[in-house]
Every structure is written in structure tokens, then in C-alpha cells.
Amino acid sequence: AQSVTQLDSQVPVFEEAPVELRCNYSSSVSVYLFWYVQYPNQGLQLLLKYLSGSTLVESINGFEAEFKKSETSFHLTKPSAHMSDAAEYFCAVSEGDYQLIWGAGTKLIIKP
Amino acid sequence: DAGITQSPRHKVTETGTPVTLRCHQTENHRYMYWYRQDPGHGLRLIHYSYGVKDTDKGEVSDGYSVSRSKTEDFLLTLESATSSQTSVYFCAISVASMYEQYFGPGTRLTVT
């Protein structure tokens, strides 16, 4: 069965420090990969996605994720964290059947 | 903005009472989903729909039923609410051939 693992439940970083949120998945077929962000007391918003083509995808607010098929990973990175990035981040995977398999989420904590 | 609204946004109810949550979309998307979100559990799929009158169970469907009599509305019913159903409920839609999901603002349900 397919699964998504976000090993870190919380990631604390200092403001302006680099961020890496890890996501690994297990699947034997081609996948589509997503990162969502949830700010406190809000719904989930799509941050970025990999469907095909370039394995490095970017969001409008400076986050990137790279699809590494050999490592079955889709880690989310940002070179410099801002206070406004504090939120919970969810990784999700689809095998093309309109179902998403979700990771447990990683809470990004920004320290001043 | 995928034009998704949920009602009510907040509800407090007593154990044993029936509760219906409504999800409404304005863009005629085929796929609709109900999730619950609880601390430490991430997002868990309750039920989903792939068309009018076409629904199926998710991983945590016990105690919940759904109905979809119109493309734009997807109803989630708790037949007899229990305290374990206290949660935040999210509705989502999926855009055809894109696989990502877009979420409504959520309903916070408290069962006392």
C-alpha cells in the first residue's frame, strides 16, 4: 500500500535560516506530488505540485521542492525563512486515481 | 479560489443528535471529498464522491453517511453524533485531470 512519511512533526528554525521539510513516499507506480500549507485556523492551500516535466518546482513565495524518484522523496526547501512562513505543511501523493495519500504534517516554527 | 463554501462554520451539538454539514461548490467539479483533521492524525478521508449519486467510503467512514443529489452540493451526516467525532471537517474538490485538491474553509464541530 502507498504511504507518505513526514518524519519531522516539528521543525524549528531561526528567521532567515534555511528550511528543509522532508517527505518520502512509497509507491511502485508513477506519482504526482504535492505540498500544502495550512495557516492557523485556516483551510489547506496548495503550495506547489509536481505532475511531470522538470523535477524542480517552485512556489510564488520562495519555496522549492525537488522530485527525486530514485530516493522516493519530495523535500520542501526555502533558502531563508520568514516569520510569515510559520504554518503546518503537508505532503501528499496521488497515483492518478483522484485520491490523495497524506503525510501527517510538519509544523514549521520560526524563531526570532 | 475554487469557489468552495462550507456550512455551518462552527457547530456545538450534544451526543446522540444528528448533524449535517454542507459543502457547496460553484464550478461543477466532478470529484468531492470529506476529510476530518485531528491533532496527530493529519487528514483522514471520510467519504468521497465521483459524481451525482456516486459515493464511496474512505478510511474513517464509520458513523458517517453522505449524499450528493446535485453536482454542487455534498452533504456529510453524522447519524448520531459522538464525542469522538469532535473535529474539524474539510470539504475538498478535485479538478479533472489535474489530481490536486482544493479545500473549503472547514467546519469546527464540537460534540458535548
PDB file of C-alpha atoms in Angstrom:
ATOM      1  CA  ALA A   1       0.000   0.000   0.000  1.00  0.00           C
ATOM      2  CA  GLN A   2       1.171   3.522  -0.774  1.00  0.00           C
ATOM      3  CA  SER A   3       2.207   5.724   2.128  1.00  0.00           C
ATOM      4  CA  VAL A   4       3.676   9.166   2.747  1.00  0.00           C
ATOM      5  CA  THR A   5       6.117   9.831   5.551  1.00  0.00           C
ATOM      6  CA  GLN A   6       6.913  13.205   7.021  1.00  0.00           C
ATOM      7  CA  LEU A   7       9.450  12.228   9.625  1.00  0.00           C
ATOM      8  CA  ASP A   8       9.538  15.551  11.459  1.00  0.00           C
ATOM      9  CA  SER A   9       6.422  16.596  13.322  1.00  0.00           C
ATOM     10  CA  GLN A  10       8.021  19.963  14.096  1.00  0.00           C
ATOM     11  CA  VAL A  11      10.905  21.862  12.541  1.00  0.00           C
ATOM     12  CA  PRO A  12      12.167  24.931  14.420  1.00  0.00           C
ATOM     13  CA  VAL A  13      14.409  27.349  12.524  1.00  0.00           C
ATOM     14  CA  PHE A  14      15.679  30.847  13.129  1.00  0.00           C
ATOM     15  CA  GLU A  15      14.375  33.659  10.983  1.00  0.00           C
ATOM     16  CA  GLU A  16      16.463  33.978   7.784  1.00  0.00           C
ATOM     17  CA  ALA A  17      17.871  30.460   8.222  1.00  0.00           C
ATOM     18  CA  PRO A  18      17.316  27.808   5.521  1.00  0.00           C
ATOM     19  CA  VAL A  19      14.367  25.452   5.791  1.00  0.00           C
ATOM     20  CA  GLU A  20      14.024  21.818   4.790  1.00  0.00           C
ATOM     21  CA  LEU A  21      10.854  19.815   5.356  1.00  0.00           C
ATOM     22  CA  ARG A  22      11.213  16.189   4.427  1.00  0.00           C
ATOM     23  CA  CYS A  23       8.739  13.993   2.581  1.00  0.00           C
ATOM     24  CA  ASN A  24       9.221  10.418   1.472  1.00  0.00           C
ATOM     25  CA  TYR A  25       6.683   8.177  -0.201  1.00  0.00           C
ATOM     26  CA  SER A  26       6.302   4.555  -1.106  1.00  0.00           C
ATOM     27  CA  SER A  27       4.774   3.597  -4.426  1.00  0.00           C
ATOM     28  CA  SER A  28       5.512   1.244  -7.268  1.00  0.00           C
ATOM     29  CA  VAL A  29       3.876   3.384  -9.950  1.00  0.00           C
ATOM     30  CA  SER A  30       4.243   6.884 -11.323  1.00  0.00           C
ATOM     31  CA  VAL A  31       3.085   9.511  -8.870  1.00  0.00           C
ATOM     32  CA  TYR A  32       2.016  13.114  -8.666  1.00  0.00           C
ATOM     33  CA  LEU A  33       3.321  15.040  -5.683  1.00  0.00           C
ATOM     34  CA  PHE A  34       2.000  17.996  -3.744  1.00  0.00           C
ATOM     35  CA  TRP A  35       2.828  20.263  -0.839  1.00  0.00           C
ATOM     36  CA  TYR A  36       0.051  22.066   1.004  1.00  0.00           C
ATOM     37  CA  VAL A  37       0.303  24.758   3.673  1.00  0.00           C
ATOM     38  CA  GLN A  38      -2.151  25.393   6.491  1.00  0.00           C
ATOM     39  CA  TYR A  39      -2.000  28.600   8.495  1.00  0.00           C
ATOM     40  CA  PRO A  40      -3.611  28.608  11.959  1.00  0.00           C
ATOM     41  CA  ASN A  41      -7.396  28.269  11.872  1.00  0.00           C
ATOM     42  CA  GLN A  42      -7.494  28.135   8.092  1.00  0.00           C
ATOM     43  CA  GLY A  43      -8.012  25.545   5.386  1.00  0.00           C
ATOM     44  CA  LEU A  44      -5.273  23.907   3.354  1.00  0.00           C
ATOM     45  CA  GLN A  45      -3.785  25.746   0.409  1.00  0.00           C
ATOM     46  CA  LEU A  46      -1.866  24.166  -2.441  1.00  0.00           C
ATOM     47  CA  LEU A  47       1.733  25.394  -2.233  1.00  0.00           C
ATOM     48  CA  LEU A  48       3.309  23.581  -5.168  1.00  0.00           C
ATOM     49  CA  LYS A  49       2.959  20.455  -7.250  1.00  0.00           C
ATOM     50  CA  TYR A  50       4.873  18.055  -9.429  1.00  0.00           C
ATOM     51  CA  LEU A  51       2.888  16.442 -12.228  1.00  0.00           C
ATOM     52  CA  SER A  52       5.521  15.899 -14.929  1.00  0.00           C
ATOM     53  CA  GLY A  53       8.442  17.621 -16.619  1.00  0.00           C
ATOM     54  CA  SER A  54      11.056  19.456 -14.586  1.00  0.00           C
ATOM     55  CA  THR A  55      11.686  17.745 -11.295  1.00  0.00           C
ATOM     56  CA  LEU A  56      12.320  21.051  -9.526  1.00  0.00           C
ATOM     57  CA  VAL A  57       9.161  23.016  -8.848  1.00  0.00           C
ATOM     58  CA  GLU A  58       8.753  26.402  -7.215  1.00  0.00           C
ATOM     59  CA  SER A  59       6.078  28.326  -5.384  1.00  0.00           C
ATOM     60  CA  ILE A  60       5.385  32.028  -5.628  1.00  0.00           C
ATOM     61  CA  ASN A  61       6.688  32.707  -2.106  1.00  0.00           C
ATOM     62  CA  GLY A  62      10.175  31.192  -2.494  1.00  0.00           C
ATOM     63  CA  PHE A  63       9.658  27.543  -1.581  1.00  0.00           C
ATOM     64  CA  GLU A  64      11.040  24.815  -3.826  1.00  0.00           C
ATOM     65  CA  ALA A  65      10.661  21.047  -3.951  1.00  0.00           C
ATOM     66  CA  GLU A  66      12.634  18.551  -5.959  1.00  0.00           C
ATOM     67  CA  PHE A  67      11.227  15.209  -7.048  1.00  0.00           C
ATOM     68  CA  LYS A  68      13.903  12.538  -6.668  1.00  0.00           C
ATOM     69  CA  LYS A  69      12.490   9.308  -7.988  1.00  0.00           C
ATOM     70  CA  SER A  70      15.495   7.198  -7.002  1.00  0.00           C
ATOM     71  CA  GLU A  71      15.112   8.353  -3.410  1.00  0.00           C
ATOM     72  CA  THR A  72      11.274   8.464  -3.492  1.00  0.00           C
ATOM     73  CA  SER A  73      11.484  11.917  -1.952  1.00  0.00           C
ATOM     74  CA  PHE A  74       9.923  15.341  -2.455  1.00  0.00           C
ATOM     75  CA  HIS A  75      11.545  17.560   0.171  1.00  0.00           C
ATOM     76  CA  LEU A  76      10.420  21.173   0.551  1.00  0.00           C
ATOM     77  CA  THR A  77      13.116  23.829   0.931  1.00  0.00           C
ATOM     78  CA  LYS A  78      13.481  27.552   1.264  1.00  0.00           C
ATOM     79  CA  PRO A  79      16.798  29.409   1.474  1.00  0.00           C
ATOM     80  CA  SER A  80      15.679  31.972   4.048  1.00  0.00           C
ATOM     81  CA  ALA A  81      12.758  31.616   6.453  1.00  0.00           C
ATOM     82  CA  HIS A  82      10.401  34.466   7.295  1.00  0.00           C
ATOM     83  CA  MET A  83       8.086  34.798  10.258  1.00  0.00           C
ATOM     84  CA  SER A  84       5.157  34.591   7.845  1.00  0.00           C
ATOM     85  CA  ASP A  85       6.209  31.038   6.871  1.00  0.00           C
ATOM     86  CA  ALA A  86       5.150  29.697  10.266  1.00  0.00           C
ATOM     87  CA  ALA A  87       2.458  27.137   9.478  1.00  0.00           C
ATOM     88  CA  GLU A  88       1.841  23.429   9.126  1.00  0.00           C
ATOM     89  CA  TYR A  89       2.957  21.813   5.891  1.00  0.00           C
ATOM     90  CA  PHE A  90       1.507  18.641   4.422  1.00  0.00           C
ATOM     91  CA  CYS A  91       2.957  16.431   1.716  1.00  0.00           C
ATOM     92  CA  ALA A  92       0.528  14.436  -0.428  1.00  0.00           C
ATOM     93  CA  VAL A  93       0.848  11.894  -3.220  1.00  0.00           C
ATOM     94  CA  SER A  94      -1.523  10.717  -5.936  1.00  0.00           C
ATOM     95  CA  GLU A  95      -1.165   7.658  -8.156  1.00  0.00           C
ATOM     96  CA  GLY A  96      -3.509   9.245 -10.660  1.00  0.00           C
ATOM     97  CA  ASP A  97      -6.768   7.938  -9.243  1.00  0.00           C
ATOM     98  CA  TYR A  98      -8.059  11.221  -7.795  1.00  0.00           C
ATOM     99  CA  GLN A  99      -7.185  10.107  -4.275  1.00  0.00           C
ATOM    100  CA  LEU A 100      -4.501  11.799  -2.234  1.00  0.00           C
ATOM    101  CA  ILE A 101      -2.419   9.964   0.343  1.00  0.00           C
ATOM    102  CA  TRP A 102      -1.393  12.408   3.058  1.00  0.00           C
ATOM    103  CA  GLY A 103       1.593  12.757   5.294  1.00  0.00           C
ATOM    104  CA  ALA A 104       0.995  13.545   8.968  1.00  0.00           C
ATOM    105  CA  GLY A 105       2.195  17.121   8.583  1.00  0.00           C
ATOM    106  CA  THR A 106       5.193  19.139   9.772  1.00  0.00           C
ATOM    107  CA  LYS A 107       4.809  22.246  11.860  1.00  0.00           C
ATOM    108  CA  LEU A 108       7.339  24.902  10.864  1.00  0.00           C
ATOM    109  CA  ILE A 109       8.276  27.092  13.814  1.00  0.00           C
ATOM    110  CA  ILE A 110      10.160  30.306  13.118  1.00  0.00           C
ATOM    111  CA  LYS A 111      12.293  31.640  15.953  1.00  0.00           C
ATOM    112  CA  PRO A 112      13.207  35.337  16.002  1.00  0.00           C
TER     113      PRO A 112
ATOM    114  CA  ASP B   1     -10.260  30.273  -5.280  1.00  0.00           C
ATOM    115  CA  ALA B   2     -12.157  27.097  -6.174  1.00  0.00           C
ATOM    116  CA  GLY B   3     -15.489  28.511  -5.011  1.00  0.00           C
ATOM    117  CA  ILE B   4     -16.000  26.112  -2.112  1.00  0.00           C
ATOM    118  CA  THR B   5     -18.104  27.043   0.880  1.00  0.00           C
ATOM    119  CA  GLN B   6     -18.938  25.028   3.960  1.00  0.00           C
ATOM    120  CA  SER B   7     -21.805  25.484   6.362  1.00  0.00           C
ATOM    121  CA  PRO B   8     -22.035  25.848   9.222  1.00  0.00           C
ATOM    122  CA  ARG B   9     -18.535  27.061  10.038  1.00  0.00           C
ATOM    123  CA  HIS B  10     -18.921  26.250  13.714  1.00  0.00           C
ATOM    124  CA  LYS B  11     -21.336  23.951  15.484  1.00  0.00           C
ATOM    125  CA  VAL B  12     -21.766  22.654  19.001  1.00  0.00           C
ATOM    126  CA  THR B  13     -24.117  19.735  19.418  1.00  0.00           C
ATOM    127  CA  GLU B  14     -24.985  17.122  22.009  1.00  0.00           C
ATOM    128  CA  THR B  15     -24.125  13.438  21.934  1.00  0.00           C
ATOM    129  CA  GLY B  16     -26.753  11.415  20.127  1.00  0.00           C
ATOM    130  CA  THR B  17     -28.114  14.175  17.918  1.00  0.00           C
ATOM    131  CA  PRO B  18     -27.936  14.052  14.109  1.00  0.00           C
ATOM    132  CA  VAL B  19     -25.761  16.614  12.384  1.00  0.00           C
ATOM    133  CA  THR B  20     -25.477  17.533   8.707  1.00  0.00           C
ATOM    134  CA  LEU B  21     -22.610  19.511   7.247  1.00  0.00           C
ATOM    135  CA  ARG B  22     -22.881  21.035   3.809  1.00  0.00           C
ATOM    136  CA  CYS B  23     -20.261  21.595   1.151  1.00  0.00           C
ATOM    137  CA  HIS B  24     -21.129  23.735  -1.838  1.00  0.00           C
ATOM    138  CA  GLN B  25     -19.053  24.357  -4.953  1.00  0.00           C
ATOM    139  CA  THR B  26     -19.745  26.724  -7.808  1.00  0.00           C
ATOM    140  CA  GLU B  27     -17.637  25.235 -10.619  1.00  0.00           C
ATOM    141  CA  ASN B  28     -19.232  21.825 -11.366  1.00  0.00           C
ATOM    142  CA  HIS B  29     -16.229  19.733 -10.401  1.00  0.00           C
ATOM    143  CA  ARG B  30     -16.891  16.020 -10.525  1.00  0.00           C
ATOM    144  CA  TYR B  31     -14.902  14.881  -7.503  1.00  0.00           C
ATOM    145  CA  MET B  32     -15.691  15.982  -3.961  1.00  0.00           C
ATOM    146  CA  TYR B  33     -14.286  14.796  -0.648  1.00  0.00           C
ATOM    147  CA  TRP B  34     -14.915  14.983   3.082  1.00  0.00           C
ATOM    148  CA  TYR B  35     -11.966  14.845   5.473  1.00  0.00           C
ATOM    149  CA  ARG B  36     -11.577  15.208   9.178  1.00  0.00           C
ATOM    150  CA  GLN B  37      -8.494  16.737  10.770  1.00  0.00           C
ATOM    151  CA  ASP B  38      -7.398  15.894  14.280  1.00  0.00           C
ATOM    152  CA  PRO B  39      -4.137  16.701  16.083  1.00  0.00           C
ATOM    153  CA  GLY B  40      -1.603  13.961  15.497  1.00  0.00           C
ATOM    154  CA  HIS B  41      -3.656  12.315  12.752  1.00  0.00           C
ATOM    155  CA  GLY B  42      -3.300  14.727   9.869  1.00  0.00           C
ATOM    156  CA  LEU B  43      -6.075  14.493   7.301  1.00  0.00           C
ATOM    157  CA  ARG B  44      -8.231  11.400   7.096  1.00  0.00           C
ATOM    158  CA  LEU B  45     -10.684  10.721   4.293  1.00  0.00           C
ATOM    159  CA  ILE B  46     -14.254  10.035   5.399  1.00  0.00           C
ATOM    160  CA  HIS B  47     -16.156   9.710   2.117  1.00  0.00           C
ATOM    161  CA  TYR B  48     -15.773  10.923  -1.415  1.00  0.00           C
ATOM    162  CA  SER B  49     -17.953  11.356  -4.482  1.00  0.00           C
ATOM    163  CA  TYR B  50     -17.166  10.936  -8.157  1.00  0.00           C
ATOM    164  CA  GLY B  51     -20.489  12.167  -9.468  1.00  0.00           C
ATOM    165  CA  VAL B  52     -24.129  12.737  -8.623  1.00  0.00           C
ATOM    166  CA  LYS B  53     -25.332   9.823  -6.503  1.00  0.00           C
ATOM    167  CA  ASP B  54     -21.880   8.171  -6.814  1.00  0.00           C
ATOM    168  CA  THR B  55     -20.101   7.978  -3.488  1.00  0.00           C
ATOM    169  CA  ASP B  56     -17.632   5.702  -1.756  1.00  0.00           C
ATOM    170  CA  LYS B  57     -16.121   5.192   1.676  1.00  0.00           C
ATOM    171  CA  GLY B  58     -12.814   6.463   2.885  1.00  0.00           C
ATOM    172  CA  GLU B  59     -10.651   5.188   5.716  1.00  0.00           C
ATOM    173  CA  VAL B  60     -12.789   6.544   8.589  1.00  0.00           C
ATOM    174  CA  SER B  61     -16.363   6.230   7.317  1.00  0.00           C
ATOM    175  CA  ASP B  62     -17.953   4.511  10.327  1.00  0.00           C
ATOM    176  CA  GLY B  63     -20.645   6.729  11.843  1.00  0.00           C
ATOM    177  CA  TYR B  64     -20.865   8.964   8.778  1.00  0.00           C
ATOM    178  CA  SER B  65     -23.024   8.978   5.685  1.00  0.00           C
ATOM    179  CA  VAL B  66     -23.000  11.237   2.629  1.00  0.00           C
ATOM    180  CA  SER B  67     -25.304  12.274  -0.138  1.00  0.00           C
ATOM    181  CA  ARG B  68     -24.847  14.055  -3.435  1.00  0.00           C
ATOM    182  CA  SER B  69     -28.095  14.779  -5.246  1.00  0.00           C
ATOM    183  CA  LYS B  70     -26.692  17.759  -7.176  1.00  0.00           C
ATOM    184  CA  THR B  71     -23.243  18.333  -8.629  1.00  0.00           C
ATOM    185  CA  GLU B  72     -22.684  21.391  -6.489  1.00  0.00           C
ATOM    186  CA  ASP B  73     -23.642  20.000  -3.067  1.00  0.00           C
ATOM    187  CA  PHE B  74     -22.047  17.240  -0.997  1.00  0.00           C
ATOM    188  CA  LEU B  75     -23.609  16.590   2.406  1.00  0.00           C
ATOM    189  CA  LEU B  76     -21.986  14.824   5.326  1.00  0.00           C
ATOM    190  CA  THR B  77     -24.299  13.436   8.014  1.00  0.00           C
ATOM    191  CA  LEU B  78     -23.430  12.190  11.452  1.00  0.00           C
ATOM    192  CA  GLU B  79     -26.433  10.000  12.219  1.00  0.00           C
ATOM    193  CA  SER B  80     -25.890  10.090  15.988  1.00  0.00           C
ATOM    194  CA  ALA B  81     -23.005  12.298  16.988  1.00  0.00           C
ATOM    195  CA  THR B  82     -20.427  11.037  19.476  1.00  0.00           C
ATOM    196  CA  SER B  83     -17.673  12.879  21.324  1.00  0.00           C
ATOM    197  CA  SER B  84     -15.079  11.096  19.168  1.00  0.00           C
ATOM    198  CA  GLN B  85     -16.486  12.968  16.174  1.00  0.00           C
ATOM    199  CA  THR B  86     -15.406  16.290  17.624  1.00  0.00           C
ATOM    200  CA  SER B  87     -13.082  17.513  14.902  1.00  0.00           C
ATOM    201  CA  VAL B  88     -12.511  19.974  12.120  1.00  0.00           C
ATOM    202  CA  TYR B  89     -14.163  18.834   8.899  1.00  0.00           C
ATOM    203  CA  PHE B  90     -12.889  19.881   5.496  1.00  0.00           C
ATOM    204  CA  CYS B  91     -14.519  19.547   2.141  1.00  0.00           C
ATOM    205  CA  ALA B  92     -12.374  19.414  -0.976  1.00  0.00           C
ATOM    206  CA  ILE B  93     -12.817  19.213  -4.727  1.00  0.00           C
ATOM    207  CA  SER B  94     -10.553  17.798  -7.379  1.00  0.00           C
ATOM    208  CA  VAL B  95     -10.017  19.420 -10.736  1.00  0.00           C
ATOM    209  CA  ALA B  96     -10.393  16.927 -13.587  1.00  0.00           C
ATOM    210  CA  SER B  97      -7.087  15.645 -14.988  1.00  0.00           C
ATOM    211  CA  MET B  98      -5.089  17.747 -12.514  1.00  0.00           C
ATOM    212  CA  TYR B  99      -5.279  15.485  -9.439  1.00  0.00           C
ATOM    213  CA  GLU B 100      -4.673  18.201  -6.853  1.00  0.00           C
ATOM    214  CA  GLN B 101      -7.442  19.050  -4.425  1.00  0.00           C
ATOM    215  CA  TYR B 102      -8.733  22.416  -3.282  1.00  0.00           C
ATOM    216  CA  PHE B 103     -10.196  22.880   0.140  1.00  0.00           C
ATOM    217  CA  GLY B 104     -13.032  24.715   1.754  1.00  0.00           C
ATOM    218  CA  PRO B 105     -12.559  26.779   4.921  1.00  0.00           C
ATOM    219  CA  GLY B 106     -13.589  23.980   7.275  1.00  0.00           C
ATOM    220  CA  THR B 107     -16.283  23.347   9.890  1.00  0.00           C
ATOM    221  CA  ARG B 108     -15.344  23.077  13.532  1.00  0.00           C
ATOM    222  CA  LEU B 109     -17.696  20.587  15.181  1.00  0.00           C
ATOM    223  CA  THR B 110     -17.837  20.051  18.920  1.00  0.00           C
ATOM    224  CA  VAL B 111     -19.895  17.199  20.342  1.00  0.00           C
ATOM    225  CA  THR B 112     -20.570  17.579  24.065  1.00  0.00           C
TER     226      THR B 112
END
